[in-house]
Tab-separated table of N, CA and C in Angstrom:
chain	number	residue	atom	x	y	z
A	1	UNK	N	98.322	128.646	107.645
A	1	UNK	CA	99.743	128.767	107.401
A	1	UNK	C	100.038	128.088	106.061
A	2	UNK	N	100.950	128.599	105.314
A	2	UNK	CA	100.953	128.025	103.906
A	2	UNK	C	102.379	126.927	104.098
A	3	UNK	N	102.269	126.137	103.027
A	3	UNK	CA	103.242	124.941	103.187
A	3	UNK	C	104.988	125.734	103.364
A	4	UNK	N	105.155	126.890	102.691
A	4	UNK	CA	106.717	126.813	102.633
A	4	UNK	C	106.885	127.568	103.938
A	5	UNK	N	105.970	128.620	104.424
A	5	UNK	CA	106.461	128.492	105.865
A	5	UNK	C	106.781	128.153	106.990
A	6	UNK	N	105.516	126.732	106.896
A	6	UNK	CA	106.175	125.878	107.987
A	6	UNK	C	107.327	125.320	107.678
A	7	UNK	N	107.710	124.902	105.982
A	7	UNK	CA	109.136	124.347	106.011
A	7	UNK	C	110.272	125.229	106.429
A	8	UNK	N	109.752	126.766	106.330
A	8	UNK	CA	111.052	127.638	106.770
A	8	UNK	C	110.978	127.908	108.394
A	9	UNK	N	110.039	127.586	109.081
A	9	UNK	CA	109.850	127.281	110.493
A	9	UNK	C	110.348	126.245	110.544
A	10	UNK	N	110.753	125.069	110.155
A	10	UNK	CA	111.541	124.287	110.727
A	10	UNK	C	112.978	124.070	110.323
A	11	UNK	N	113.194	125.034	109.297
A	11	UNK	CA	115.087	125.204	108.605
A	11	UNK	C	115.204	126.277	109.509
A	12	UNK	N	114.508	127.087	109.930
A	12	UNK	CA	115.060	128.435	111.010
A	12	UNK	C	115.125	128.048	112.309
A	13	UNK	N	114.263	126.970	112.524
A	13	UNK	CA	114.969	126.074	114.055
A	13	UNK	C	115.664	125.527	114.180
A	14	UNK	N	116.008	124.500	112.551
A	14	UNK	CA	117.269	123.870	112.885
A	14	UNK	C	118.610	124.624	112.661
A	15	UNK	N	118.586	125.677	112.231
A	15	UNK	CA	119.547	126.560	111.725
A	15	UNK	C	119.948	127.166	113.248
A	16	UNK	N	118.886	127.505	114.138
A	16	UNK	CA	118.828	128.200	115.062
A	16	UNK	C	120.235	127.664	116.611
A	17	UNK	N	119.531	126.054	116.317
A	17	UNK	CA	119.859	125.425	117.483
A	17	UNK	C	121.186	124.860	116.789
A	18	UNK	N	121.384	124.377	115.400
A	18	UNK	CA	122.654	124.417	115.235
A	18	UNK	C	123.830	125.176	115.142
A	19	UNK	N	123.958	126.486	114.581
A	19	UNK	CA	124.422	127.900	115.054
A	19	UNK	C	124.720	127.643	116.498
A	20	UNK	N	123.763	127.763	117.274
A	20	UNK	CA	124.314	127.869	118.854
A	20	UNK	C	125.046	126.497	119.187
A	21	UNK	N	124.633	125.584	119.130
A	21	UNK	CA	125.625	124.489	119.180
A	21	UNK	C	127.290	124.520	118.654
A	22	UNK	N	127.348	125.076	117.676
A	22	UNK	CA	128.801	125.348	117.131
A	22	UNK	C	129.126	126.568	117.611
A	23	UNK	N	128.209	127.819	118.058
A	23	UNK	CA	129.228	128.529	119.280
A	23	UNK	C	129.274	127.882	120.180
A	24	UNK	N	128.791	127.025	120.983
A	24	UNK	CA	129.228	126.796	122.242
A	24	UNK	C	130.204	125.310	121.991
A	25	UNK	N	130.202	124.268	121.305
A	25	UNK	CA	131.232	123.686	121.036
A	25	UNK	C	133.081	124.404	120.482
A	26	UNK	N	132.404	125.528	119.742
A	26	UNK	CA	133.670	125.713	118.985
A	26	UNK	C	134.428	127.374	119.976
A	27	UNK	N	133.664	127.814	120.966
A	27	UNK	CA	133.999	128.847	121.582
A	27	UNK	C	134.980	128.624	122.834
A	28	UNK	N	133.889	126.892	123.412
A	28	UNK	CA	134.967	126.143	124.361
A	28	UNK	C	136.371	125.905	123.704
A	29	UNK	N	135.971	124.845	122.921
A	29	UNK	CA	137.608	124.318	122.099
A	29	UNK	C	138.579	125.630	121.542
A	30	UNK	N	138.623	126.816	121.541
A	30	UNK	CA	139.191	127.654	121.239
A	30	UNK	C	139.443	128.410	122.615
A	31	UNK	N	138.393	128.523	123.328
A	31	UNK	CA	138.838	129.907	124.078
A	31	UNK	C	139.086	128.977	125.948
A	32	UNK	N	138.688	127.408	125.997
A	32	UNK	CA	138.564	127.120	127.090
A	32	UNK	C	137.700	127.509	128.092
A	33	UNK	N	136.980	128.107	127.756
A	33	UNK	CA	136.007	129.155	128.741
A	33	UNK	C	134.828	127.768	129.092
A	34	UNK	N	135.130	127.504	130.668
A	34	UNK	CA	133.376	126.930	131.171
A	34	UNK	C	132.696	127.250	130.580
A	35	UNK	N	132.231	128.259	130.725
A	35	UNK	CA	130.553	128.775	130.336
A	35	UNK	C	130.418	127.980	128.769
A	36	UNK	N	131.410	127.952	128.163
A	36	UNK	CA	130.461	127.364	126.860
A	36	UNK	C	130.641	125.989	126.673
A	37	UNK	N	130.830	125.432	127.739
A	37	UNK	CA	130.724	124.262	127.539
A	37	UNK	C	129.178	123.815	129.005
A	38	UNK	N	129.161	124.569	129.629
A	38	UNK	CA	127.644	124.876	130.246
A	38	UNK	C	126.758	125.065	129.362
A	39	UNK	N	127.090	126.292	129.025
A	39	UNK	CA	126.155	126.542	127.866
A	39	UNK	C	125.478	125.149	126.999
A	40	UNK	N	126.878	124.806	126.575
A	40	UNK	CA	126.594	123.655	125.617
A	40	UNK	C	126.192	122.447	126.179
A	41	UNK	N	125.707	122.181	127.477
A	41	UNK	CA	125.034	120.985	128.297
A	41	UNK	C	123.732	122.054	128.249
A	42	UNK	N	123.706	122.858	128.724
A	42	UNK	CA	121.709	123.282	128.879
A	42	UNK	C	121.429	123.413	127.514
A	43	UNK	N	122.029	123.427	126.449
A	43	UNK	CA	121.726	123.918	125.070
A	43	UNK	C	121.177	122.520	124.660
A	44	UNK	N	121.980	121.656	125.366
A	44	UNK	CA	121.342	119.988	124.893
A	44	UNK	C	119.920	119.885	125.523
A	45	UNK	N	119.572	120.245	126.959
A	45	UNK	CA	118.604	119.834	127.558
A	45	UNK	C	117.735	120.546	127.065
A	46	UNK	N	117.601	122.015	127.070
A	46	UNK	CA	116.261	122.793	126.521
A	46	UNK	C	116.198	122.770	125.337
A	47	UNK	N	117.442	122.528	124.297
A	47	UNK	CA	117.312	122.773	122.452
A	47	UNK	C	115.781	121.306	122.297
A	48	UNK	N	116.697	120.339	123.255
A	48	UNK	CA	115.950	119.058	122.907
A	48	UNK	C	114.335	119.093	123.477
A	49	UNK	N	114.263	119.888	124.821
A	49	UNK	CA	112.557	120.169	124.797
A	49	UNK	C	112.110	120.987	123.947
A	50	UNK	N	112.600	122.076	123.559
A	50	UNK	CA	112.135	123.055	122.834
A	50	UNK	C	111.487	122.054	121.098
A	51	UNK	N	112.871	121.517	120.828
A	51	UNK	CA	112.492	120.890	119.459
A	51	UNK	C	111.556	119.933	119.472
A	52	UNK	N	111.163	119.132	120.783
A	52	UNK	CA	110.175	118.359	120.519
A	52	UNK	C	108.853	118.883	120.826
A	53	UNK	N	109.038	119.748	121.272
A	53	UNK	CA	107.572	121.040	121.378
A	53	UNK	C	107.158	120.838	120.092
A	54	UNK	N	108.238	121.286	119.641
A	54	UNK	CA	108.071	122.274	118.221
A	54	UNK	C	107.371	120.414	117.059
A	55	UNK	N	108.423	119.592	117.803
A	55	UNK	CA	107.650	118.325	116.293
A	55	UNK	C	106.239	117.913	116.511
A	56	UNK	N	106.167	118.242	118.249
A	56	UNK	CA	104.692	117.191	118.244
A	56	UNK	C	103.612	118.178	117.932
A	57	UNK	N	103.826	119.630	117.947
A	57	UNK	CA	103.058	120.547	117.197
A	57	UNK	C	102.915	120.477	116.114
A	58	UNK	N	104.146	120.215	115.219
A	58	UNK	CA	103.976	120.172	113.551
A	58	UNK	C	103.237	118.720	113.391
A	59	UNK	N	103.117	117.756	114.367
A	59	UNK	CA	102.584	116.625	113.900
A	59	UNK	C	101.032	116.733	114.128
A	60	UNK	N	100.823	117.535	115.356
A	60	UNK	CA	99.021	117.512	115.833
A	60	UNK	C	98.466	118.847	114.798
A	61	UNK	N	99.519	119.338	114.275
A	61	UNK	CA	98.786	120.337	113.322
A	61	UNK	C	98.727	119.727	111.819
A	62	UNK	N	99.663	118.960	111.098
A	62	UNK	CA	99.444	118.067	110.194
A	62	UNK	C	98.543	117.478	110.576
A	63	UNK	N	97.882	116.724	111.292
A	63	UNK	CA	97.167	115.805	111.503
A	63	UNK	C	95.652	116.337	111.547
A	64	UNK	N	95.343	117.393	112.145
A	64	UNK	CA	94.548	118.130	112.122
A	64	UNK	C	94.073	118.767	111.157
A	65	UNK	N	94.703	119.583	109.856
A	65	UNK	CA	95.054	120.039	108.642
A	65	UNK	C	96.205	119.073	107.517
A	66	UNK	N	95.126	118.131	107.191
A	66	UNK	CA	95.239	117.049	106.484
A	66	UNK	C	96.475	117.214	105.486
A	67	UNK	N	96.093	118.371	104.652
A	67	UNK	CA	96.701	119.164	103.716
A	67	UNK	C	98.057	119.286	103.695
A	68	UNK	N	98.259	119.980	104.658
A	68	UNK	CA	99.392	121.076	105.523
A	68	UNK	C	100.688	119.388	105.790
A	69	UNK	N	100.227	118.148	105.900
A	69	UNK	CA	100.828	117.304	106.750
A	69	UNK	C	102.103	116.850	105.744
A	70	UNK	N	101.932	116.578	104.522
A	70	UNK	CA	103.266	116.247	103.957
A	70	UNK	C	104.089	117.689	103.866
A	71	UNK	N	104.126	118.710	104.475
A	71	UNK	CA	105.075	120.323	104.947
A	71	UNK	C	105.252	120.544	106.259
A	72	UNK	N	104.071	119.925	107.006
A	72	UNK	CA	105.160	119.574	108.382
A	72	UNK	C	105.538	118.489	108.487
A	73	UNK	N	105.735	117.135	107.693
A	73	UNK	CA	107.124	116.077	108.025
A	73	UNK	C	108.019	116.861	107.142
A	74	UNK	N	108.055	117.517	105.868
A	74	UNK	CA	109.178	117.822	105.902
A	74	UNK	C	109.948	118.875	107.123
A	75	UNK	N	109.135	119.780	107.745
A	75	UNK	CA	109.817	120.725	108.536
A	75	UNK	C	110.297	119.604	109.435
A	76	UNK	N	109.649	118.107	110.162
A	76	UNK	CA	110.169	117.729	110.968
A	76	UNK	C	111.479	117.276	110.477
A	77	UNK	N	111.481	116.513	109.103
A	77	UNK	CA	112.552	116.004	108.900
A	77	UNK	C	114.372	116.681	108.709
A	78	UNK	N	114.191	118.511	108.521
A	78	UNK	CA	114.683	119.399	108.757
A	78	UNK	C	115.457	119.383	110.192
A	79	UNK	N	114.670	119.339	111.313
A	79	UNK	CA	114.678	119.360	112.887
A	79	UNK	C	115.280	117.538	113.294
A	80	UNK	N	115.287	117.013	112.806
A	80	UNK	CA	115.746	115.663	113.073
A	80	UNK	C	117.416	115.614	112.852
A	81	UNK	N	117.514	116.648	111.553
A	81	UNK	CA	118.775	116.711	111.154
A	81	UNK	C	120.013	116.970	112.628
A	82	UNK	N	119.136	117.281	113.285
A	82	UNK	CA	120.234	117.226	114.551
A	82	UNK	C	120.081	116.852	116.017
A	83	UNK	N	119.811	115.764	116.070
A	83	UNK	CA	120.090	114.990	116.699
A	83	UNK	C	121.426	113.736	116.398
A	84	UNK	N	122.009	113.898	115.359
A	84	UNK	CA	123.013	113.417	114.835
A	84	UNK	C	123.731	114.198	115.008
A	85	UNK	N	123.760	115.449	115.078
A	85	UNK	CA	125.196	116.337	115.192
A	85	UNK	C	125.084	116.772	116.598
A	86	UNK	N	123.948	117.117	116.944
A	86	UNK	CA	124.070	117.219	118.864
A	86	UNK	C	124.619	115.544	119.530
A	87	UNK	N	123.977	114.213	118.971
A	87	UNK	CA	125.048	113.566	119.586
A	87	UNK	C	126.447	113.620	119.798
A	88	UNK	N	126.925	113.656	118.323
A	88	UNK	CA	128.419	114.047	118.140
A	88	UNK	C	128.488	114.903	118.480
A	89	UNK	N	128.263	116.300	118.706
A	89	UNK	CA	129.357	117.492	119.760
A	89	UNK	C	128.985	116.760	121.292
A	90	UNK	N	127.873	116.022	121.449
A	90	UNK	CA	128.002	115.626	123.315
A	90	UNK	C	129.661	114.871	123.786
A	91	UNK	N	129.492	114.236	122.255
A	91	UNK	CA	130.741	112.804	122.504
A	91	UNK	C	132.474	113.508	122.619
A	92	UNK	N	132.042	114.880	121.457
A	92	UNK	CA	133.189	115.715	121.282
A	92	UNK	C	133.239	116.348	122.706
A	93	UNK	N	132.463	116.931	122.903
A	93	UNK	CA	132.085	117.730	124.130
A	93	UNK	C	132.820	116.950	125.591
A	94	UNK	N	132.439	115.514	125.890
A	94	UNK	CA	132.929	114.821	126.861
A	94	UNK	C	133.809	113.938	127.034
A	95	UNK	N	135.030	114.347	125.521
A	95	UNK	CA	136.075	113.514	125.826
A	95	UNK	C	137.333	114.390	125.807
A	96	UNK	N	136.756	116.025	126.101
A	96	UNK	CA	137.900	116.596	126.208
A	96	UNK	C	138.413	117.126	126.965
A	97	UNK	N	137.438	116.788	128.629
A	97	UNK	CA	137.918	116.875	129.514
A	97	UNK	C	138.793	115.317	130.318
């Protein structure tokens, strides 16, 4: 795998899971609808297994492919970017009921 794809494997995950996070934060706060604020609780639980799938892979494959390892911390550091904004929509998320 060459270096800029894994960095675009990890801007297309974080792009991925943030996108859905702001529909389901911003679909509730507009339309009131449960479901996206469901949505937006399982989106926390599986975004967050899914993404750490995805880091401890980019880390045992850096590690493995010596080379490759300063392009997967950056992809991780990409994917980190939200855990700061999934905290804040949880906090947004549970003070508006």
């Amino acid at each position: 795998m060459k270096n800029h794809e894994i960095i675009n494997m990890g801007k297309y995950t974080f792009w991925l899971f943030f996108l859905l996070g702001n529909i389901c934060l911003f679909g509730y706060l507009i339309t009131r609808i449960e479901d996206f604020a469901i949505g937006g609780y399982l989106l926390l639980i599986f975004g967050a297994l899914i993404n750490l799938v995805i880091v401890i892979g980019f880390l045992i494959y850096g590690m493995v492919v010596q080379a490759k390892l300063n392009a997967c911390l950056k992809a991780i550091g990409f994917l980190m970017i939200n855990i700061p904004v999934a905290i804040l929509y949880a906090v947004i998320g549970l003070n508006l009921n």
